Amino acid sequence: MSLPAIHPAVDEKSGKTCPVTGRSHEYQPPAAGDVRSVCPAINTMANHGYIRRDGKGITPYAMYSGLKACYGLSTPLAIVLTTGGWLLIKRLGRINLFELGLHNGVEHDASVVHADCPPGQKDAPIAIEPQLVDEFASEIVKTASASVGRELAETEVVVTGHDIVRTRIRREKLSKPLDAMHAEIARGEMAIILGVWQKTVEGKEGIPLPWMRTWLGTERLPEGWRPDHVQTLRDVVKRSGAMRAEMKKIREGEAETARSQ
């Protein structure tokens, strides 16, 4: 039903309902004039209406609340992510999501699905690279298939912490070295989503690969998914530390192999 002419304008981009279907937190990709960031997790929040769907005028409180509601993050974790994000891009108050792409703020090279920031540019590309999404999935399928001795379909594969470690090593080999802070951010991003989505599938713990492909490729939540537990800061720190230790061990092994050849 259309509003009467005397009714004040309604901002359809500010609420949780989809402006097309009217359903709560329904997925709706960005429309003309909307803005997005370099972060799939945050763009997904906008696409589902956990923050403003146009990606504009986002307050720290809106981001904090959206992280808790969308992903089930604990209060301390949501505070750390929100405060850290605003501090690293040197902003106060409202932001547009594009501002999170300030190079070497929150953003970093060696992203899983985005190209590196071109030399001399202030802002990193926000376009998803379909080839990188395909490489992410195909490498994980290849590893999983080798472990069972047969070719697996993506629907049979889960993404484990070990897969994320291998992905981070592979991507970082193709970029300039990350400093310690941005290497930690890169690990932490994936440690968070592992903690949020990891479940047991046929005796193996991980995230269903189709969920990750959908999230990374279209910035969309798994169909029908809602948080079923609180994801804590402590768990993220623990997971990230384990990833750092495994990456170090693999790199040391590769260096030893190279020296012996």
PDB file of C-alpha atoms in Angstrom:
ATOM      1  CA  MET A   1       0.000   0.000   0.000  1.00  0.00           C
ATOM      2  CA  SER A   2       1.404   3.401  -0.946  1.00  0.00           C
ATOM      3  CA  LEU A   3       1.706   6.153   1.620  1.00  0.00           C
ATOM      4  CA  PRO A   4      -0.542   9.226   1.432  1.00  0.00           C
ATOM      5  CA  ALA A   5       1.032  12.311  -0.066  1.00  0.00           C
ATOM      6  CA  ILE A   6       1.098  14.088   3.300  1.00  0.00           C
ATOM      7  CA  HIS A   7       3.027  11.262   4.976  1.00  0.00           C
ATOM      8  CA  PRO A   8       6.674  12.051   5.821  1.00  0.00           C
ATOM      9  CA  ALA A   9       9.269  10.301   3.667  1.00  0.00           C
ATOM     10  CA  VAL A  10      10.164   6.817   4.886  1.00  0.00           C
ATOM     11  CA  ASP A  11      13.802   5.708   4.769  1.00  0.00           C
ATOM     12  CA  GLU A  12      13.494   2.153   3.432  1.00  0.00           C
ATOM     13  CA  LYS A  13      17.241   1.608   3.758  1.00  0.00           C
ATOM     14  CA  SER A  14      17.373   2.059   7.518  1.00  0.00           C
ATOM     15  CA  GLY A  15      15.267  -0.862   8.737  1.00  0.00           C
ATOM     16  CA  LYS A  16      15.751  -4.589   9.062  1.00  0.00           C
ATOM     17  CA  THR A  17      13.023  -5.466   6.564  1.00  0.00           C
ATOM     18  CA  CYS A  18      13.799  -6.022   2.904  1.00  0.00           C
ATOM     19  CA  PRO A  19      12.479  -3.066   0.829  1.00  0.00           C
ATOM     20  CA  VAL A  20      11.416  -5.519  -1.903  1.00  0.00           C
ATOM     21  CA  THR A  21       9.832  -8.431   0.001  1.00  0.00           C
ATOM     22  CA  GLY A  22       9.088  -6.740   3.320  1.00  0.00           C
ATOM     23  CA  ARG A  23      10.476  -9.723   5.243  1.00  0.00           C
ATOM     24  CA  SER A  24      12.761  -9.289   8.231  1.00  0.00           C
ATOM     25  CA  HIS A  25      16.475  -9.587   7.426  1.00  0.00           C
ATOM     26  CA  GLU A  26      15.743 -10.909   3.940  1.00  0.00           C
ATOM     27  CA  TYR A  27      18.752 -10.838   1.608  1.00  0.00           C
ATOM     28  CA  GLN A  28      18.783  -7.969  -0.877  1.00  0.00           C
ATOM     29  CA  PRO A  29      21.936  -7.172  -2.885  1.00  0.00           C
ATOM     30  CA  PRO A  30      23.073  -3.550  -3.022  1.00  0.00           C
ATOM     31  CA  ALA A  31      21.097  -1.278  -5.322  1.00  0.00           C
ATOM     32  CA  ALA A  32      22.272   1.699  -7.352  1.00  0.00           C
ATOM     33  CA  GLY A  33      23.662   4.329  -5.005  1.00  0.00           C
ATOM     34  CA  ASP A  34      24.388   1.909  -2.168  1.00  0.00           C
ATOM     35  CA  VAL A  35      27.953   1.581  -0.882  1.00  0.00           C
ATOM     36  CA  ARG A  36      29.847  -1.428   0.394  1.00  0.00           C
ATOM     37  CA  SER A  37      33.165  -2.196   2.082  1.00  0.00           C
ATOM     38  CA  VAL A  38      36.078  -4.565   1.517  1.00  0.00           C
ATOM     39  CA  CYS A  39      34.738  -6.865   4.258  1.00  0.00           C
ATOM     40  CA  PRO A  40      32.330  -9.686   3.295  1.00  0.00           C
ATOM     41  CA  ALA A  41      31.089  -9.968   6.883  1.00  0.00           C
ATOM     42  CA  ILE A  42      30.060  -6.318   7.065  1.00  0.00           C
ATOM     43  CA  ASN A  43      28.608  -6.240   3.551  1.00  0.00           C
ATOM     44  CA  THR A  44      26.533  -9.284   4.455  1.00  0.00           C
ATOM     45  CA  MET A  45      25.163  -7.370   7.442  1.00  0.00           C
ATOM     46  CA  ALA A  46      24.059  -4.560   5.121  1.00  0.00           C
ATOM     47  CA  ASN A  47      22.586  -6.965   2.570  1.00  0.00           C
ATOM     48  CA  HIS A  48      20.446  -8.513   5.320  1.00  0.00           C
ATOM     49  CA  GLY A  49      19.495  -5.271   7.053  1.00  0.00           C
ATOM     50  CA  TYR A  50      21.475  -5.694  10.265  1.00  0.00           C
ATOM     51  CA  ILE A  51      22.940  -2.264   9.510  1.00  0.00           C
ATOM     52  CA  ARG A  52      21.659   0.288   7.003  1.00  0.00           C
ATOM     53  CA  ARG A  53      21.139  -1.387   3.652  1.00  0.00           C
ATOM     54  CA  ASP A  54      22.612   1.550   1.730  1.00  0.00           C
ATOM     55  CA  GLY A  55      25.843   1.323   3.740  1.00  0.00           C
ATOM     56  CA  LYS A  56      25.755   5.027   4.556  1.00  0.00           C
ATOM     57  CA  GLY A  57      25.837   6.912   7.830  1.00  0.00           C
ATOM     58  CA  ILE A  58      26.765   3.886   9.935  1.00  0.00           C
ATOM     59  CA  THR A  59      27.323   4.735  13.604  1.00  0.00           C
ATOM     60  CA  PRO A  60      29.647   2.771  15.890  1.00  0.00           C
ATOM     61  CA  TYR A  61      26.631   1.671  17.931  1.00  0.00           C
ATOM     62  CA  ALA A  62      24.825   0.419  14.816  1.00  0.00           C
ATOM     63  CA  MET A  63      27.883  -1.624  13.836  1.00  0.00           C
ATOM     64  CA  TYR A  64      28.267  -3.004  17.361  1.00  0.00           C
ATOM     65  CA  SER A  65      24.590  -3.952  17.546  1.00  0.00           C
ATOM     66  CA  GLY A  66      24.639  -5.442  14.048  1.00  0.00           C
ATOM     67  CA  LEU A  67      27.617  -7.670  14.812  1.00  0.00           C
ATOM     68  CA  LYS A  68      25.879  -9.042  17.885  1.00  0.00           C
ATOM     69  CA  ALA A  69      22.545  -9.615  16.158  1.00  0.00           C
ATOM     70  CA  CYS A  70      23.842 -10.950  12.838  1.00  0.00           C
ATOM     71  CA  TYR A  71      26.677 -13.206  13.993  1.00  0.00           C
ATOM     72  CA  GLY A  72      26.014 -13.723  17.693  1.00  0.00           C
ATOM     73  CA  LEU A  73      29.234 -12.024  18.787  1.00  0.00           C
ATOM     74  CA  SER A  74      29.776 -11.368  22.465  1.00  0.00           C
ATOM     75  CA  THR A  75      29.679  -7.820  23.782  1.00  0.00           C
ATOM     76  CA  PRO A  76      33.485  -7.614  24.316  1.00  0.00           C
ATOM     77  CA  LEU A  77      34.222  -8.987  20.835  1.00  0.00           C
ATOM     78  CA  ALA A  78      31.755  -6.622  19.150  1.00  0.00           C
ATOM     79  CA  ILE A  79      33.230  -3.674  21.078  1.00  0.00           C
ATOM     80  CA  VAL A  80      36.810  -4.597  20.113  1.00  0.00           C
ATOM     81  CA  LEU A  81      35.937  -4.981  16.430  1.00  0.00           C
ATOM     82  CA  THR A  82      33.917  -1.776  16.248  1.00  0.00           C
ATOM     83  CA  THR A  83      36.329   0.374  18.228  1.00  0.00           C
ATOM     84  CA  GLY A  84      39.337  -1.038  16.406  1.00  0.00           C
ATOM     85  CA  GLY A  85      37.731  -0.476  13.026  1.00  0.00           C
ATOM     86  CA  TRP A  86      36.966   3.185  13.674  1.00  0.00           C
ATOM     87  CA  LEU A  87      40.398   3.836  15.195  1.00  0.00           C
ATOM     88  CA  LEU A  88      42.284   2.204  12.316  1.00  0.00           C
ATOM     89  CA  ILE A  89      40.569   4.384   9.712  1.00  0.00           C
ATOM     90  CA  LYS A  90      40.950   7.428  11.993  1.00  0.00           C
ATOM     91  CA  ARG A  91      37.279   8.301  12.043  1.00  0.00           C
ATOM     92  CA  LEU A  92      34.758   9.337  14.673  1.00  0.00           C
ATOM     93  CA  GLY A  93      30.994   9.189  14.407  1.00  0.00           C
ATOM     94  CA  ARG A  94      29.175   8.045  11.276  1.00  0.00           C
ATOM     95  CA  ILE A  95      30.949   6.438   8.337  1.00  0.00           C
ATOM     96  CA  ASN A  96      30.096   5.109   4.906  1.00  0.00           C
ATOM     97  CA  LEU A  97      31.143   1.477   4.480  1.00  0.00           C
ATOM     98  CA  PHE A  98      33.505   2.378   1.639  1.00  0.00           C
ATOM     99  CA  GLU A  99      35.714   4.178   4.162  1.00  0.00           C
ATOM    100  CA  LEU A 100      36.663   0.824   5.706  1.00  0.00           C
ATOM    101  CA  GLY A 101      38.661   0.190   2.524  1.00  0.00           C
ATOM    102  CA  LEU A 102      41.352   2.694   3.511  1.00  0.00           C
ATOM    103  CA  HIS A 103      44.512   0.783   2.639  1.00  0.00           C
ATOM    104  CA  ASN A 104      46.329  -0.615   5.650  1.00  0.00           C
ATOM    105  CA  GLY A 105      43.648   0.591   8.025  1.00  0.00           C
ATOM    106  CA  VAL A 106      41.397  -2.358   8.723  1.00  0.00           C
ATOM    107  CA  GLU A 107      41.965  -3.449   5.109  1.00  0.00           C
ATOM    108  CA  HIS A 108      45.047  -5.433   4.150  1.00  0.00           C
ATOM    109  CA  ASP A 109      46.627  -7.039   1.096  1.00  0.00           C
ATOM    110  CA  ALA A 110      46.421 -10.817   0.548  1.00  0.00           C
ATOM    111  CA  SER A 111      42.646 -10.834   0.943  1.00  0.00           C
ATOM    112  CA  VAL A 112      40.903 -14.130   0.243  1.00  0.00           C
ATOM    113  CA  VAL A 113      38.581 -12.683  -2.437  1.00  0.00           C
ATOM    114  CA  HIS A 114      39.784  -9.146  -3.252  1.00  0.00           C
ATOM    115  CA  ALA A 115      42.704  -7.877  -5.308  1.00  0.00           C
ATOM    116  CA  ASP A 116      45.523  -6.045  -3.533  1.00  0.00           C
ATOM    117  CA  CYS A 117      45.449  -2.275  -3.340  1.00  0.00           C
ATOM    118  CA  PRO A 118      47.169  -0.857  -6.458  1.00  0.00           C
ATOM    119  CA  PRO A 119      50.404   1.078  -5.821  1.00  0.00           C
ATOM    120  CA  GLY A 120      49.749   4.705  -5.005  1.00  0.00           C
ATOM    121  CA  GLN A 121      46.047   4.212  -4.319  1.00  0.00           C
ATOM    122  CA  LYS A 122      44.511   5.216  -0.990  1.00  0.00           C
ATOM    123  CA  ASP A 123      41.529   2.861  -1.112  1.00  0.00           C
ATOM    124  CA  ALA A 124      41.521  -0.865  -1.870  1.00  0.00           C
ATOM    125  CA  PRO A 125      39.251  -2.492  -4.485  1.00  0.00           C
ATOM    126  CA  ILE A 126      35.912  -3.658  -3.092  1.00  0.00           C
ATOM    127  CA  ALA A 127      34.909  -5.803  -6.068  1.00  0.00           C
ATOM    128  CA  ILE A 128      34.783  -9.531  -5.348  1.00  0.00           C
ATOM    129  CA  GLU A 129      37.075 -11.467  -7.696  1.00  0.00           C
ATOM    130  CA  PRO A 130      35.128 -14.586  -8.813  1.00  0.00           C
ATOM    131  CA  GLN A 131      38.397 -16.296  -9.769  1.00  0.00           C
ATOM    132  CA  LEU A 132      39.642 -15.974  -6.188  1.00  0.00           C
ATOM    133  CA  VAL A 133      36.393 -17.407  -4.828  1.00  0.00           C
ATOM    134  CA  ASP A 134      36.753 -20.363  -7.214  1.00  0.00           C
ATOM    135  CA  GLU A 135      40.403 -20.858  -6.224  1.00  0.00           C
ATOM    136  CA  PHE A 136      39.474 -20.839  -2.548  1.00  0.00           C
ATOM    137  CA  ALA A 137      36.842 -23.525  -3.066  1.00  0.00           C
ATOM    138  CA  SER A 138      38.792 -25.674  -5.524  1.00  0.00           C
ATOM    139  CA  GLU A 139      41.914 -25.844  -3.332  1.00  0.00           C
ATOM    140  CA  ILE A 140      39.844 -26.973  -0.360  1.00  0.00           C
ATOM    141  CA  VAL A 141      37.980 -29.573  -2.435  1.00  0.00           C
ATOM    142  CA  LYS A 142      41.299 -30.855  -3.785  1.00  0.00           C
ATOM    143  CA  THR A 143      42.732 -31.282  -0.280  1.00  0.00           C
ATOM    144  CA  ALA A 144      39.587 -32.962   1.035  1.00  0.00           C
ATOM    145  CA  SER A 145      39.387 -35.285  -1.975  1.00  0.00           C
ATOM    146  CA  ALA A 146      43.016 -36.347  -1.564  1.00  0.00           C
ATOM    147  CA  SER A 147      42.404 -37.198   2.083  1.00  0.00           C
ATOM    148  CA  VAL A 148      39.626 -39.697   1.252  1.00  0.00           C
ATOM    149  CA  GLY A 149      40.973 -41.006  -2.045  1.00  0.00           C
ATOM    150  CA  ARG A 150      38.078 -39.910  -4.226  1.00  0.00           C
ATOM    151  CA  GLU A 151      36.814 -36.759  -5.877  1.00  0.00           C
ATOM    152  CA  LEU A 152      34.354 -34.940  -3.639  1.00  0.00           C
ATOM    153  CA  ALA A 153      31.638 -32.494  -4.568  1.00  0.00           C
ATOM    154  CA  GLU A 154      31.612 -29.109  -2.830  1.00  0.00           C
ATOM    155  CA  THR A 155      28.470 -30.145  -0.957  1.00  0.00           C
ATOM    156  CA  GLU A 156      30.467 -32.952   0.705  1.00  0.00           C
ATOM    157  CA  VAL A 157      33.275 -30.711   1.942  1.00  0.00           C
ATOM    158  CA  VAL A 158      33.694 -28.663   5.108  1.00  0.00           C
ATOM    159  CA  VAL A 159      36.194 -25.836   5.561  1.00  0.00           C
ATOM    160  CA  THR A 160      38.485 -26.501   8.526  1.00  0.00           C
ATOM    161  CA  GLY A 161      40.950 -24.363  10.407  1.00  0.00           C
ATOM    162  CA  HIS A 162      43.716 -26.165   8.524  1.00  0.00           C
ATOM    163  CA  ASP A 163      42.106 -25.124   5.218  1.00  0.00           C
ATOM    164  CA  ILE A 164      42.066 -21.508   6.344  1.00  0.00           C
ATOM    165  CA  VAL A 165      45.738 -21.724   7.308  1.00  0.00           C
ATOM    166  CA  ARG A 166      46.637 -23.094   3.874  1.00  0.00           C
ATOM    167  CA  THR A 167      44.554 -20.377   2.222  1.00  0.00           C
ATOM    168  CA  ARG A 168      46.262 -17.623   4.185  1.00  0.00           C
ATOM    169  CA  ILE A 169      49.717 -18.988   3.313  1.00  0.00           C
ATOM    170  CA  ARG A 170      48.792 -19.294  -0.373  1.00  0.00           C
ATOM    171  CA  ARG A 171      47.414 -15.765  -0.597  1.00  0.00           C
ATOM    172  CA  GLU A 172      50.258 -14.182   1.378  1.00  0.00           C
ATOM    173  CA  LYS A 173      52.838 -15.744  -0.943  1.00  0.00           C
ATOM    174  CA  LEU A 174      51.318 -13.700  -3.777  1.00  0.00           C
ATOM    175  CA  SER A 175      51.429 -10.335  -1.995  1.00  0.00           C
ATOM    176  CA  LYS A 176      53.837  -8.041  -0.255  1.00  0.00           C
ATOM    177  CA  PRO A 177      54.566  -9.216   3.309  1.00  0.00           C
ATOM    178  CA  LEU A 178      51.925  -8.231   5.841  1.00  0.00           C
ATOM    179  CA  ASP A 179      53.042  -6.459   8.986  1.00  0.00           C
ATOM    180  CA  ALA A 180      52.296  -8.167  12.293  1.00  0.00           C
ATOM    181  CA  MET A 181      49.109  -6.204  12.954  1.00  0.00           C
ATOM    182  CA  HIS A 182      47.526  -6.863   9.564  1.00  0.00           C
ATOM    183  CA  ALA A 183      48.598 -10.512   9.622  1.00  0.00           C
ATOM    184  CA  GLU A 184      46.717 -10.769  12.920  1.00  0.00           C
ATOM    185  CA  ILE A 185      43.673  -9.034  11.428  1.00  0.00           C
ATOM    186  CA  ALA A 186      43.709 -11.438   8.473  1.00  0.00           C
ATOM    187  CA  ARG A 187      43.800 -14.465  10.770  1.00  0.00           C
ATOM    188  CA  GLY A 188      41.250 -13.008  13.137  1.00  0.00           C
ATOM    189  CA  GLU A 189      38.695 -12.438  10.393  1.00  0.00           C
ATOM    190  CA  MET A 190      38.631 -16.111   9.550  1.00  0.00           C
ATOM    191  CA  ALA A 191      38.937 -17.231  13.177  1.00  0.00           C
ATOM    192  CA  ILE A 192      35.702 -15.373  13.885  1.00  0.00           C
ATOM    193  CA  ILE A 193      33.694 -16.980  11.094  1.00  0.00           C
ATOM    194  CA  LEU A 194      35.078 -20.418  11.968  1.00  0.00           C
ATOM    195  CA  GLY A 195      33.814 -19.934  15.496  1.00  0.00           C
ATOM    196  CA  VAL A 196      30.438 -18.663  14.317  1.00  0.00           C
ATOM    197  CA  TRP A 197      29.683 -21.340  11.697  1.00  0.00           C
ATOM    198  CA  GLN A 198      31.780 -24.394  12.530  1.00  0.00           C
ATOM    199  CA  LYS A 199      29.733 -27.538  13.088  1.00  0.00           C
ATOM    200  CA  THR A 200      30.190 -31.291  12.848  1.00  0.00           C
ATOM    201  CA  VAL A 201      29.346 -32.782   9.452  1.00  0.00           C
ATOM    202  CA  GLU A 202      29.708 -36.563   9.163  1.00  0.00           C
ATOM    203  CA  GLY A 203      32.237 -36.616  11.976  1.00  0.00           C
ATOM    204  CA  LYS A 204      34.337 -33.710  10.699  1.00  0.00           C
ATOM    205  CA  GLU A 205      34.332 -30.230  12.207  1.00  0.00           C
ATOM    206  CA  GLY A 206      34.205 -27.259   9.888  1.00  0.00           C
ATOM    207  CA  ILE A 207      32.026 -24.887   7.899  1.00  0.00           C
ATOM    208  CA  PRO A 208      30.054 -26.370   4.989  1.00  0.00           C
ATOM    209  CA  LEU A 209      31.912 -25.212   1.884  1.00  0.00           C
ATOM    210  CA  PRO A 210      28.702 -24.052   0.143  1.00  0.00           C
ATOM    211  CA  TRP A 211      28.126 -21.673   3.069  1.00  0.00           C
ATOM    212  CA  MET A 212      31.580 -20.147   2.612  1.00  0.00           C
ATOM    213  CA  ARG A 213      31.210 -19.855  -1.160  1.00  0.00           C
ATOM    214  CA  THR A 214      27.872 -18.080  -0.753  1.00  0.00           C
ATOM    215  CA  TRP A 215      29.213 -15.769   1.932  1.00  0.00           C
ATOM    216  CA  LEU A 216      32.458 -14.874   0.142  1.00  0.00           C
ATOM    217  CA  GLY A 217      30.979 -14.768  -3.354  1.00  0.00           C
ATOM    218  CA  THR A 218      27.612 -13.068  -2.817  1.00  0.00           C
ATOM    219  CA  GLU A 219      27.912 -11.698   0.724  1.00  0.00           C
ATOM    220  CA  ARG A 220      24.861 -13.602   1.877  1.00  0.00           C
ATOM    221  CA  LEU A 221      24.081 -15.632   4.996  1.00  0.00           C
ATOM    222  CA  PRO A 222      23.334 -19.356   4.659  1.00  0.00           C
ATOM    223  CA  GLU A 223      19.637 -19.903   3.977  1.00  0.00           C
ATOM    224  CA  GLY A 224      17.671 -20.008   7.219  1.00  0.00           C
ATOM    225  CA  TRP A 225      20.739 -19.640   9.440  1.00  0.00           C
ATOM    226  CA  ARG A 226      20.554 -17.749  12.728  1.00  0.00           C
ATOM    227  CA  PRO A 227      23.143 -17.560  15.547  1.00  0.00           C
ATOM    228  CA  ASP A 228      22.826 -20.491  17.951  1.00  0.00           C
ATOM    229  CA  HIS A 229      25.610 -19.555  20.383  1.00  0.00           C
ATOM    230  CA  VAL A 230      27.643 -16.571  21.537  1.00  0.00           C
ATOM    231  CA  GLN A 231      30.994 -16.188  19.801  1.00  0.00           C
ATOM    232  CA  THR A 232      33.487 -14.907  22.369  1.00  0.00           C
ATOM    233  CA  LEU A 233      36.646 -12.833  22.135  1.00  0.00           C
ATOM    234  CA  ARG A 234      38.520 -15.496  24.072  1.00  0.00           C
ATOM    235  CA  ASP A 235      37.638 -18.162  21.513  1.00  0.00           C
ATOM    236  CA  VAL A 236      38.744 -15.941  18.615  1.00  0.00           C
ATOM    237  CA  VAL A 237      42.093 -15.219  20.280  1.00  0.00           C
ATOM    238  CA  LYS A 238      42.614 -18.938  20.886  1.00  0.00           C
ATOM    239  CA  ARG A 239      41.745 -19.887  17.296  1.00  0.00           C
ATOM    240  CA  SER A 240      43.883 -17.122  15.828  1.00  0.00           C
ATOM    241  CA  GLY A 241      46.837 -18.171  17.973  1.00  0.00           C
ATOM    242  CA  ALA A 242      46.508 -21.769  16.813  1.00  0.00           C
ATOM    243  CA  MET A 243      46.405 -20.587  13.200  1.00  0.00           C
ATOM    244  CA  ARG A 244      49.518 -18.452  13.717  1.00  0.00           C
ATOM    245  CA  ALA A 245      51.400 -21.407  15.208  1.00  0.00           C
ATOM    246  CA  GLU A 246      50.387 -23.726  12.370  1.00  0.00           C
ATOM    247  CA  MET A 247      51.325 -21.167   9.719  1.00  0.00           C
ATOM    248  CA  LYS A 248      54.738 -20.736  11.344  1.00  0.00           C
ATOM    249  CA  LYS A 249      55.299 -24.497  11.419  1.00  0.00           C
ATOM    250  CA  ILE A 250      54.338 -24.916   7.755  1.00  0.00           C
ATOM    251  CA  ARG A 251      56.546 -22.036   6.651  1.00  0.00           C
ATOM    252  CA  GLU A 252      59.493 -23.361   8.622  1.00  0.00           C
ATOM    253  CA  GLY A 253      58.994 -26.752   6.983  1.00  0.00           C
ATOM    254  CA  GLU A 254      58.859 -25.187   3.534  1.00  0.00           C
ATOM    255  CA  ALA A 255      62.027 -23.196   4.237  1.00  0.00           C
ATOM    256  CA  GLU A 256      63.834 -26.326   5.430  1.00  0.00           C
ATOM    257  CA  THR A 257      62.772 -28.204   2.306  1.00  0.00           C
ATOM    258  CA  ALA A 258      63.978 -25.356   0.097  1.00  0.00           C
ATOM    259  CA  ARG A 259      67.380 -25.299   1.818  1.00  0.00           C
ATOM    260  CA  SER A 260      67.845 -29.040   1.352  1.00  0.00           C
ATOM    261  CA  GLN A 261      67.205 -28.949  -2.390  1.00  0.00           C
TER     262      GLN A 261
END
